[in-house]
CSV table of C-alpha atoms in Angstrom, one decimal:
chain,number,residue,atom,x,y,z
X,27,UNK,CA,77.4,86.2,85.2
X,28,UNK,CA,80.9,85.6,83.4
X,29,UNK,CA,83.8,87.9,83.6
X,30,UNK,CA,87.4,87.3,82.7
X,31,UNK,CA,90.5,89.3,84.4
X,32,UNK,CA,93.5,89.8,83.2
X,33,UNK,CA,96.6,90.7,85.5
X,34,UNK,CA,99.1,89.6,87.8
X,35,UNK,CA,99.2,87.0,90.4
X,36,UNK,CA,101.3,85.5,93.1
X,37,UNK,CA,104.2,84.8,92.5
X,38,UNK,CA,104.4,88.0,91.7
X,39,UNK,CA,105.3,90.9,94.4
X,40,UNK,CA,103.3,94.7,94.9
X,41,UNK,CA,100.3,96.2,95.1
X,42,UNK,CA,98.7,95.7,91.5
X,43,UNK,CA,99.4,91.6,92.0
X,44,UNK,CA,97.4,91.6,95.9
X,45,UNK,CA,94.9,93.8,94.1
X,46,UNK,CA,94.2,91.9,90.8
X,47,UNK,CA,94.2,88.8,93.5
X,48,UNK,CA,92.0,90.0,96.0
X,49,UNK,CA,89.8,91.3,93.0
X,50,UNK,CA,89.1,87.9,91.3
X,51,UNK,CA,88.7,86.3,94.6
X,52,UNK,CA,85.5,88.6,95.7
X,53,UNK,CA,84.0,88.2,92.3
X,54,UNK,CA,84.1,84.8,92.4
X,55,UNK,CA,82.1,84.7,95.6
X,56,UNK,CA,79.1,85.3,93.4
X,57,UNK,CA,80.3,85.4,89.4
X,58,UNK,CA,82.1,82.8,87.5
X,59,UNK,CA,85.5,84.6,86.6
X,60,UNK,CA,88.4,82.9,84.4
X,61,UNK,CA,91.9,84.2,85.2
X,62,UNK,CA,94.6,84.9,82.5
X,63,UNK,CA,97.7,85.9,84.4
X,64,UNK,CA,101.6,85.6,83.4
X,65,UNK,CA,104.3,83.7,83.2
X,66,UNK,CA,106.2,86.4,82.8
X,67,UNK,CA,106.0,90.1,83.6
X,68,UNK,CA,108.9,92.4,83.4
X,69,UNK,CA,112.5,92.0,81.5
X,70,UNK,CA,114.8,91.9,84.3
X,71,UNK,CA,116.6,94.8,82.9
X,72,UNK,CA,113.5,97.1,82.8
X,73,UNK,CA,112.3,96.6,86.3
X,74,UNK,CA,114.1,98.6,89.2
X,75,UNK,CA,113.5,96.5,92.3
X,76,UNK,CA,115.7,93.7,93.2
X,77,UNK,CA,113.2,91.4,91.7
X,78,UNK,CA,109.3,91.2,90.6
X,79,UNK,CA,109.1,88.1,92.2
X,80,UNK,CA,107.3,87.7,95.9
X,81,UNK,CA,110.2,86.2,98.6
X,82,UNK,CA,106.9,85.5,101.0
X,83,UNK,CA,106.9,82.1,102.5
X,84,UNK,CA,103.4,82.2,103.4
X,85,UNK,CA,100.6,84.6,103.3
X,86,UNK,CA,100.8,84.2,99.4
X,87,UNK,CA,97.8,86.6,97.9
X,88,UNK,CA,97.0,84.2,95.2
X,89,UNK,CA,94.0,83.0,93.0
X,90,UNK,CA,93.9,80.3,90.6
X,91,UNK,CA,94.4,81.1,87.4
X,92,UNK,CA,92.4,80.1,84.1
X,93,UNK,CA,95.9,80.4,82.0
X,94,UNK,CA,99.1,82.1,82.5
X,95,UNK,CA,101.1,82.6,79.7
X,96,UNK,CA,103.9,85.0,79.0
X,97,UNK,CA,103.1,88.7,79.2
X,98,UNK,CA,106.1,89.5,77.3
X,99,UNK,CA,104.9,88.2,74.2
X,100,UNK,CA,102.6,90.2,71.8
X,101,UNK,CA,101.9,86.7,70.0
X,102,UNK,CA,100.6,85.0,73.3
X,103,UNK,CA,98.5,88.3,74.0
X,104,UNK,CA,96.4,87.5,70.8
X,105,UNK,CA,95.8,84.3,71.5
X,106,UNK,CA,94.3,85.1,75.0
X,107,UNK,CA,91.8,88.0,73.6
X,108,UNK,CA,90.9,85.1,71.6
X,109,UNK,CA,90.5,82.7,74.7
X,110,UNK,CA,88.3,85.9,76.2
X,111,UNK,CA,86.1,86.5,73.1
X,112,UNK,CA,85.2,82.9,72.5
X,113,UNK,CA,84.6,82.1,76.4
X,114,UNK,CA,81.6,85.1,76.0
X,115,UNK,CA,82.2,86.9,78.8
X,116,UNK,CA,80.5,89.8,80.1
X,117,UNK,CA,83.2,92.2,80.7
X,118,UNK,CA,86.9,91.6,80.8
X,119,UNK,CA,88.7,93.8,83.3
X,120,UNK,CA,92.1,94.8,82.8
X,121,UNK,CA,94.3,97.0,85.8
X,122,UNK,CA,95.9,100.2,84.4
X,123,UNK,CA,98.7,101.6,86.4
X,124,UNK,CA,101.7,102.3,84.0
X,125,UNK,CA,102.5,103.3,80.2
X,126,UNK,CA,104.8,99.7,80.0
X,127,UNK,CA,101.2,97.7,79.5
X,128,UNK,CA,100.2,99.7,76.5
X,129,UNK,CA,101.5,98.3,73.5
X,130,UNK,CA,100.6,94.8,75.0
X,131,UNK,CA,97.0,96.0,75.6
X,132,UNK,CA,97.1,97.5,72.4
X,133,UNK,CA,97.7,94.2,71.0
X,134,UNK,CA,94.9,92.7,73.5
X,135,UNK,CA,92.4,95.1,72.2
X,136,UNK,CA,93.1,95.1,68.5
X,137,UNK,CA,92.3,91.6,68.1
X,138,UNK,CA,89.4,91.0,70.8
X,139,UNK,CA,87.5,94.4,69.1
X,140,UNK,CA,88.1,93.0,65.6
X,141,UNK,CA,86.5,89.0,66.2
X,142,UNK,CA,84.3,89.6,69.5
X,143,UNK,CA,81.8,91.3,71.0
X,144,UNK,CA,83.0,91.5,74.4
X,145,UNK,CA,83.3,94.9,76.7
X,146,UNK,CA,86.1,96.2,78.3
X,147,UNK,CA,86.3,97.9,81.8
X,148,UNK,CA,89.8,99.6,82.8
X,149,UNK,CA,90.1,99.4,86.4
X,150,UNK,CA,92.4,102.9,86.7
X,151,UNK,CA,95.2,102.6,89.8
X,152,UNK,CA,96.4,105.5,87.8
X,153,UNK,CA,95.1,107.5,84.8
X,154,UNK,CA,98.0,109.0,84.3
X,155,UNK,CA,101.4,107.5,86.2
X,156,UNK,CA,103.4,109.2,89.3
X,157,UNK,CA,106.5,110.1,86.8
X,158,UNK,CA,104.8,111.0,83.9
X,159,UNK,CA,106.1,112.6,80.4
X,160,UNK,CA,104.4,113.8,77.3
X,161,UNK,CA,105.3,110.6,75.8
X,162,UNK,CA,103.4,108.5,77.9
X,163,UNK,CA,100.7,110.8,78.4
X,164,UNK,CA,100.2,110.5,74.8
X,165,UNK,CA,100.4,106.8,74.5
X,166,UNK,CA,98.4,106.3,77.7
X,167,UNK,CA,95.8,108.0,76.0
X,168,UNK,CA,95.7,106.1,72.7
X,169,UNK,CA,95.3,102.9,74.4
X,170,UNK,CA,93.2,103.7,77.7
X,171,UNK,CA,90.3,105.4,74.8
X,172,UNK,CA,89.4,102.4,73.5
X,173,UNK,CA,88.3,100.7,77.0
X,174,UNK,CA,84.2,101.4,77.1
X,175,UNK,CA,83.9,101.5,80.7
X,176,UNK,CA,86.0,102.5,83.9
X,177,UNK,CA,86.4,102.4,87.3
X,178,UNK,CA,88.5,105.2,88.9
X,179,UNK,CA,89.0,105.5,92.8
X,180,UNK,CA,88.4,109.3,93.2
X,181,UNK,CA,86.8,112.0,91.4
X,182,UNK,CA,90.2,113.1,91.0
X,183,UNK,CA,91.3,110.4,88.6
X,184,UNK,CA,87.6,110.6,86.9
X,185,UNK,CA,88.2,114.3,86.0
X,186,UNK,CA,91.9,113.0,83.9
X,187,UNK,CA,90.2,110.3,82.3
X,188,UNK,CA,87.4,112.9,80.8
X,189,UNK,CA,89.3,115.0,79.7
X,190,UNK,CA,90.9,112.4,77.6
X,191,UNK,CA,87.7,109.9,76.3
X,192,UNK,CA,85.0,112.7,76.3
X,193,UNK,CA,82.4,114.8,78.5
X,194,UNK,CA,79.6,112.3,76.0
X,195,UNK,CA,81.4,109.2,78.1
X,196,UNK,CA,81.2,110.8,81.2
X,197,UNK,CA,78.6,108.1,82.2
X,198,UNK,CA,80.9,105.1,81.3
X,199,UNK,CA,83.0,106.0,84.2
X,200,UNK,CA,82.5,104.9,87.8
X,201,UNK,CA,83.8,106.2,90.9
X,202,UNK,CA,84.5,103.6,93.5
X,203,UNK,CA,86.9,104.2,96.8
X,204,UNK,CA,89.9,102.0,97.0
X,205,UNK,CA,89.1,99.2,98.7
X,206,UNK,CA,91.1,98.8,102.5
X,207,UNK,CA,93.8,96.4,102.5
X,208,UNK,CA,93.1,93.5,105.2
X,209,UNK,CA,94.6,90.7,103.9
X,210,UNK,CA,97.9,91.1,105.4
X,211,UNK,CA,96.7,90.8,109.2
X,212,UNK,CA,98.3,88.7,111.8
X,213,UNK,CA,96.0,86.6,113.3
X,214,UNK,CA,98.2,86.9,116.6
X,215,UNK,CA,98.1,90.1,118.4
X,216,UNK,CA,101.2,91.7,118.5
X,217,UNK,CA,101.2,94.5,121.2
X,218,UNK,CA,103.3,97.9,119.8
X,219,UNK,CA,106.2,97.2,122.3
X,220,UNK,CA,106.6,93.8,121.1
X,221,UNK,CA,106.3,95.0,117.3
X,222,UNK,CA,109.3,97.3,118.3
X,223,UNK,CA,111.6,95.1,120.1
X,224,UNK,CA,110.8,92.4,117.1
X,225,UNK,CA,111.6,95.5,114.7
X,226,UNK,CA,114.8,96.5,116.9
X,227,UNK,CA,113.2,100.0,118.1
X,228,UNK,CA,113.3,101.2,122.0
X,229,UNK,CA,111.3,104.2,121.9
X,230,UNK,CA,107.8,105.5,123.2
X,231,UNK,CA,106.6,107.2,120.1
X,232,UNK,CA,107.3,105.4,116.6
X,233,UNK,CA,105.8,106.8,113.1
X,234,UNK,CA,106.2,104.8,109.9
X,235,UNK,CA,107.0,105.5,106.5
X,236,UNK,CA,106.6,102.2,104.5
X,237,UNK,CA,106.7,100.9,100.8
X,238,UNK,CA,108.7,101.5,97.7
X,239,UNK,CA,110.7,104.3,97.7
X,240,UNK,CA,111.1,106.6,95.1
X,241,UNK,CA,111.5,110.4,94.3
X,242,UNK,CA,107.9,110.9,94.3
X,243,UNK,CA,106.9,109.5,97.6
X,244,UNK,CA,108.3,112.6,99.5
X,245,UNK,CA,110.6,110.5,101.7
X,246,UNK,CA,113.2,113.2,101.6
X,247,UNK,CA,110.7,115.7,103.4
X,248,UNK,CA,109.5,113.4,106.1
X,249,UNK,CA,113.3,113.3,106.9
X,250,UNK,CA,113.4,117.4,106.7
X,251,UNK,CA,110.7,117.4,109.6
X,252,UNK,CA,112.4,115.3,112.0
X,253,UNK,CA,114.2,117.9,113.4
X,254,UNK,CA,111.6,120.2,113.9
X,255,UNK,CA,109.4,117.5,115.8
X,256,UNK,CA,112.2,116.5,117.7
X,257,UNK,CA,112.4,120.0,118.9
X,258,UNK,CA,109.1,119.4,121.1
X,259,UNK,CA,109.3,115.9,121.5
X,260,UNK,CA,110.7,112.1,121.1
X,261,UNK,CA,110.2,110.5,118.4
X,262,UNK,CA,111.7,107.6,116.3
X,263,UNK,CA,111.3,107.3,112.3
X,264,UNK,CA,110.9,103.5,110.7
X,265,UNK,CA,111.4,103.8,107.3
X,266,UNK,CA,110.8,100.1,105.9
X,267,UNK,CA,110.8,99.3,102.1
X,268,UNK,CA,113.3,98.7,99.0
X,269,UNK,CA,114.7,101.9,97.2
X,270,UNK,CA,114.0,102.4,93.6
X,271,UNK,CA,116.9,104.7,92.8
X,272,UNK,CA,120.1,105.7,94.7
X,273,UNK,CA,119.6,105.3,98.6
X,274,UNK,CA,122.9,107.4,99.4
X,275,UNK,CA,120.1,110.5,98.8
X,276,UNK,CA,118.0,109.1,102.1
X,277,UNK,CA,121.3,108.1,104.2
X,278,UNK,CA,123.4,111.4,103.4
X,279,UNK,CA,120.3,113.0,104.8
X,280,UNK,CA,119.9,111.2,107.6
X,281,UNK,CA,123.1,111.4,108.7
X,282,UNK,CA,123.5,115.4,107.9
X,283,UNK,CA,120.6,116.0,109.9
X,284,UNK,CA,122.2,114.2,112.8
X,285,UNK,CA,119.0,111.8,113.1
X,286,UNK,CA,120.7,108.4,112.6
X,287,UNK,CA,119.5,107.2,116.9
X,288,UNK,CA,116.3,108.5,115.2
X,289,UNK,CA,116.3,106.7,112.2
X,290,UNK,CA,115.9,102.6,111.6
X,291,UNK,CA,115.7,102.3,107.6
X,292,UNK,CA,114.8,98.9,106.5
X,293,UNK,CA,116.3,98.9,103.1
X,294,UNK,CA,114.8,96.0,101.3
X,295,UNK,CA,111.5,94.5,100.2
X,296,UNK,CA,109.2,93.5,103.4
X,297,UNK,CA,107.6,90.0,102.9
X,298,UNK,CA,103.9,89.6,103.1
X,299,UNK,CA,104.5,87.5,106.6
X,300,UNK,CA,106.5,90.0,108.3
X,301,UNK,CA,104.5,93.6,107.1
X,302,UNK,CA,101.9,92.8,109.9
X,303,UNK,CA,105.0,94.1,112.7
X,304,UNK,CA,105.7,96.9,111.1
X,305,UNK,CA,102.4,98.1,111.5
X,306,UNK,CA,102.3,96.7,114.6
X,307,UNK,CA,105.1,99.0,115.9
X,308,UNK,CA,103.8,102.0,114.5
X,309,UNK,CA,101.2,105.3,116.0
X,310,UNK,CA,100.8,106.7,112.7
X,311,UNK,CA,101.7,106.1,109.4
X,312,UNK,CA,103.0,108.9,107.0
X,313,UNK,CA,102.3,109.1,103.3
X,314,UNK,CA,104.1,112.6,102.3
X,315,UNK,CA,103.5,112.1,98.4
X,316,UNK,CA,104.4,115.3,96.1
X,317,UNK,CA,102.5,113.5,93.0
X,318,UNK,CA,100.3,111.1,93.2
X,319,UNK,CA,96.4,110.0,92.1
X,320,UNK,CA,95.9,107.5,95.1
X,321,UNK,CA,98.0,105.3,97.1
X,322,UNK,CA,97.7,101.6,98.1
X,323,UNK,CA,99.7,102.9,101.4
X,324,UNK,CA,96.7,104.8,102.7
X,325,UNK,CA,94.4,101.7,101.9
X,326,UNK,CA,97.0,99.1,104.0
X,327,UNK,CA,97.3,101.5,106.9
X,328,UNK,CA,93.4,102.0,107.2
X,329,UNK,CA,93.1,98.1,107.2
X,330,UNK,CA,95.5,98.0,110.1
X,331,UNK,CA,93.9,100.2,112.3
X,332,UNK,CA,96.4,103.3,112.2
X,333,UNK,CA,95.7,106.4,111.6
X,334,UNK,CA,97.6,108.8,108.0
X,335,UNK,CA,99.5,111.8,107.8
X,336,UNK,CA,98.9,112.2,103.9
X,337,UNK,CA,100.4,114.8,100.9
X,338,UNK,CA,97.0,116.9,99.8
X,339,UNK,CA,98.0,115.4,96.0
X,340,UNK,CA,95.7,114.3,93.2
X,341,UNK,CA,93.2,111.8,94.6
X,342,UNK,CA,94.9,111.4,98.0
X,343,UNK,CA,92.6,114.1,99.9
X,344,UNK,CA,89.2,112.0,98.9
X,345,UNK,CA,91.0,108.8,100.9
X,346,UNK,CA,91.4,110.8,104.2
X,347,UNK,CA,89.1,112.7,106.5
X,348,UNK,CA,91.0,115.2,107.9
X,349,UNK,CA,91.0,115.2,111.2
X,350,UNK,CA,89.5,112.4,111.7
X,351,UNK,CA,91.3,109.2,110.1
X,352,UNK,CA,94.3,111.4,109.5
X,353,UNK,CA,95.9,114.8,108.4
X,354,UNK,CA,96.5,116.0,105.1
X,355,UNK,CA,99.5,118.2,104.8
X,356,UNK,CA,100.6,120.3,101.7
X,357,UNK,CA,103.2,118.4,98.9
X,358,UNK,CA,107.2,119.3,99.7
X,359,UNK,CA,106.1,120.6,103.3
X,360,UNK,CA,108.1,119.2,106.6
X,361,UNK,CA,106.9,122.0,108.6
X,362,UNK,CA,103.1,121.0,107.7
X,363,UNK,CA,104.1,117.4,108.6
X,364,UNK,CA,106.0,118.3,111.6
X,365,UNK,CA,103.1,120.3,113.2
X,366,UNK,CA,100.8,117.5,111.9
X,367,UNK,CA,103.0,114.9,113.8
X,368,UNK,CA,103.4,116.9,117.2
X,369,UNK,CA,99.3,117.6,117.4
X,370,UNK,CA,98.8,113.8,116.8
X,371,UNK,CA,100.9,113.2,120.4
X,372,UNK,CA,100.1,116.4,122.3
X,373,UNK,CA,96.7,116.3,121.7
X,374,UNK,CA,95.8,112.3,122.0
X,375,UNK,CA,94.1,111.9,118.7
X,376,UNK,CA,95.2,108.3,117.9
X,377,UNK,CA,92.4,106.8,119.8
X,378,UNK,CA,90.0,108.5,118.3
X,379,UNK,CA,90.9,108.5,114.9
X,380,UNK,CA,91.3,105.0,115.0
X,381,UNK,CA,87.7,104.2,115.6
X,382,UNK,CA,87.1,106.7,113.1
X,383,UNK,CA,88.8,104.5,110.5
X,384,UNK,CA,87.0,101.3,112.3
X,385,UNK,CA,83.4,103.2,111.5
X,386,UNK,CA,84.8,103.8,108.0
X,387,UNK,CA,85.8,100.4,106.9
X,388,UNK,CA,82.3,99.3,105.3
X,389,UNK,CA,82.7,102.8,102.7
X,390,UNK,CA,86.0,101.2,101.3
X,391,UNK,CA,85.3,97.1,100.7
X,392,UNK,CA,86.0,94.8,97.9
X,393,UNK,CA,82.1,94.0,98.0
X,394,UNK,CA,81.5,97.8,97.1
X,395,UNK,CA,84.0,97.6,94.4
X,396,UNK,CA,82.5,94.2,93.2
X,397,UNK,CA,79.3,95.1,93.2
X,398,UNK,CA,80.2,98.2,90.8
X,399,UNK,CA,81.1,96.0,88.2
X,400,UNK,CA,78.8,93.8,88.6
X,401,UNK,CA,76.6,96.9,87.8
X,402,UNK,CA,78.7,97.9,84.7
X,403,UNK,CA,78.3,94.1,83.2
């Protein structure tokens, strides 16, 4: 069977590139898949990281590609939904996260509809984005409708994207859990107290917030609960990842809640190479969301071994059995994360709930998620 993806690659940084990577590489194990990635993704002026560019020196999550050509070009995107029609594929599988894609879909989609035959499956990271607005809602909508089949990962998302193409489509639309994120494993083992002393931590108890930061991502409430925790035992925050937005909002905090011999904040973009340590150094891993539909985070802390403390948001509660691989804790909440944090120690649930995720692993795979569109073409 022939299918044709289209999406990001290395060199390009974040969790839609590793995705649309790991993606192609698991259909290829059975499928013959062409590749159309890009040359170019973002105007530097738009994007607000450092740079959309991957600084790893090794662990690159990269596939082949078919073509790359320049995603910032309508003119280039109608010449590849030509390249897809005429190479008759099966499906074509484009990644949805964000309102920026859609008048560049729009153009894809528009000229493969008009000439070709060929299907097209939205794989939905988010139906509708963290930060959203009536604006993009409304555009989202206009361009995400004329996919004809979908994946979501949760029930959650599947419910939006109904409501928007139709209860009579209902049946286009496949559920398929995010699969865990593996491919960023050391193949040396680091013990936790050399992952701290490599990290610059002394301390006997270490939770981890890790990722992009940004409003949504509830980074500010995490801080809110250190004090609380602290007030029945020790514990040290890593906070690891580059700040979309002002970082004087995290740093004020920290140092008006007197938590900076609490505190190491990593303020940049963590290479693919070095992520493994942070990990590494870490009990448990917190995700305190206040929007959200899934999160990648989860899906990297599962394929590390450690067990979530997670904000009960939008798909978030379907990735996490509570009490079992992790807590879920109400959005905008420190005391829910606090008490979540102090069980975790005081009662010895980091064992179990690790092999918990362990027994899990098989539920959440790429071959699930391959298999499903296999299914769909």
């Amino acid at each position: 069977m022939r299918f044709s993806v289209v999406g990001p690659t290395y060199p390009f940084r974040g969790g839609i590139s590793h995705y649309t990577s790991l993606l192609v590489r698991n259909l290829r194990l059975q499928h013959e898949v062409q590749f159309f990635s890009y040359s170019r993704q973002y105007p530097s002026w738009l994007f607000p990281g450092a740079s959309d560019r991957e600084p790893s020196s090794g662990l690159a999550v990269h596939e082949s590609t078919t073509q790359t050509f320049d995603a910032l070009s309508f003119r280039q995107w109608r010449r590849i939904a030509h390249e897809v029609g005429k190479s008759h594929s099966r499906l074509v599988v484009l990644p949805w996260s964000v309102v920026y894609w859609a008048p560049f879909y729009w153009v894809f989609l528009k000229n493969l509809k008009k000439y070709f035959s060929t299907k097209v499956l939205f794989v939905c990271h988010n139906v509708i984005e963290h930060e959203s607005s009536w604006l993009k809602l409304t555009v989202s909508k206009k361009v995400i409708t004329k996919g004809d089949y979908f994946i979501t990962h949760s029930s959650y998302d599947k419910s939006n994207l109904v409501r928007w193409i139709g209860p009579s489509r209902d049946a286009h639309v496949r559920v398929c859990p995010h699969p865990i994120y593996e491919h960023l494993r050391s193949d040396s083992q680091l013990s936790k107290a050399e992952a701290r002393h490599q990290v610059g931590i002394n301390a006997e108890r270490v939770i981890l917030f890790f990722g992009f930061i940004r409003e949504y991502k509830g980074l500010r409430y995490l801080l809110e609960s250190l004090p609380r925790i602290l007030e029945s035992l020790q514990v040290h925050l890593l906070i690891a990842g580059e700040v979309w937005g002002e970082s004087r909002t995290y740093t004020d905090l920290i140092q008006n809640l007197k938590l900076q011999t609490h505190v190491t904040f990593v303020q940049h973009y963590i290479p693919n190479e070095e992520v493994f340590r942070y990990f590494a150094a870490a009990d448990v891993v917190v995700v305190p969301y206040v929007t959200a539909t899934q999160s990648g985070i989860v899906q990297l802390a599962f394929g590390f071994g450690k067990p979530v403390i997670v904000g009960k948001v939008g798909g978030l509660p379907e990735a996490v059995d509570e009490g079992k691989t992790g807590y879920l804790v109400p959005p905008r909440d420190s005391e829910a994360i606090a008490r979540s944090v102090v069980d975790f120690y005081t009662s010895r649930r980091e064992d179990e709930m690790v092999r918990q995720i362990q027994q899990r692993r098989s539920d959440c795979s790429w071959a699930k998620l391959s298999e499903t569109i296999t299914e769909i073409g």
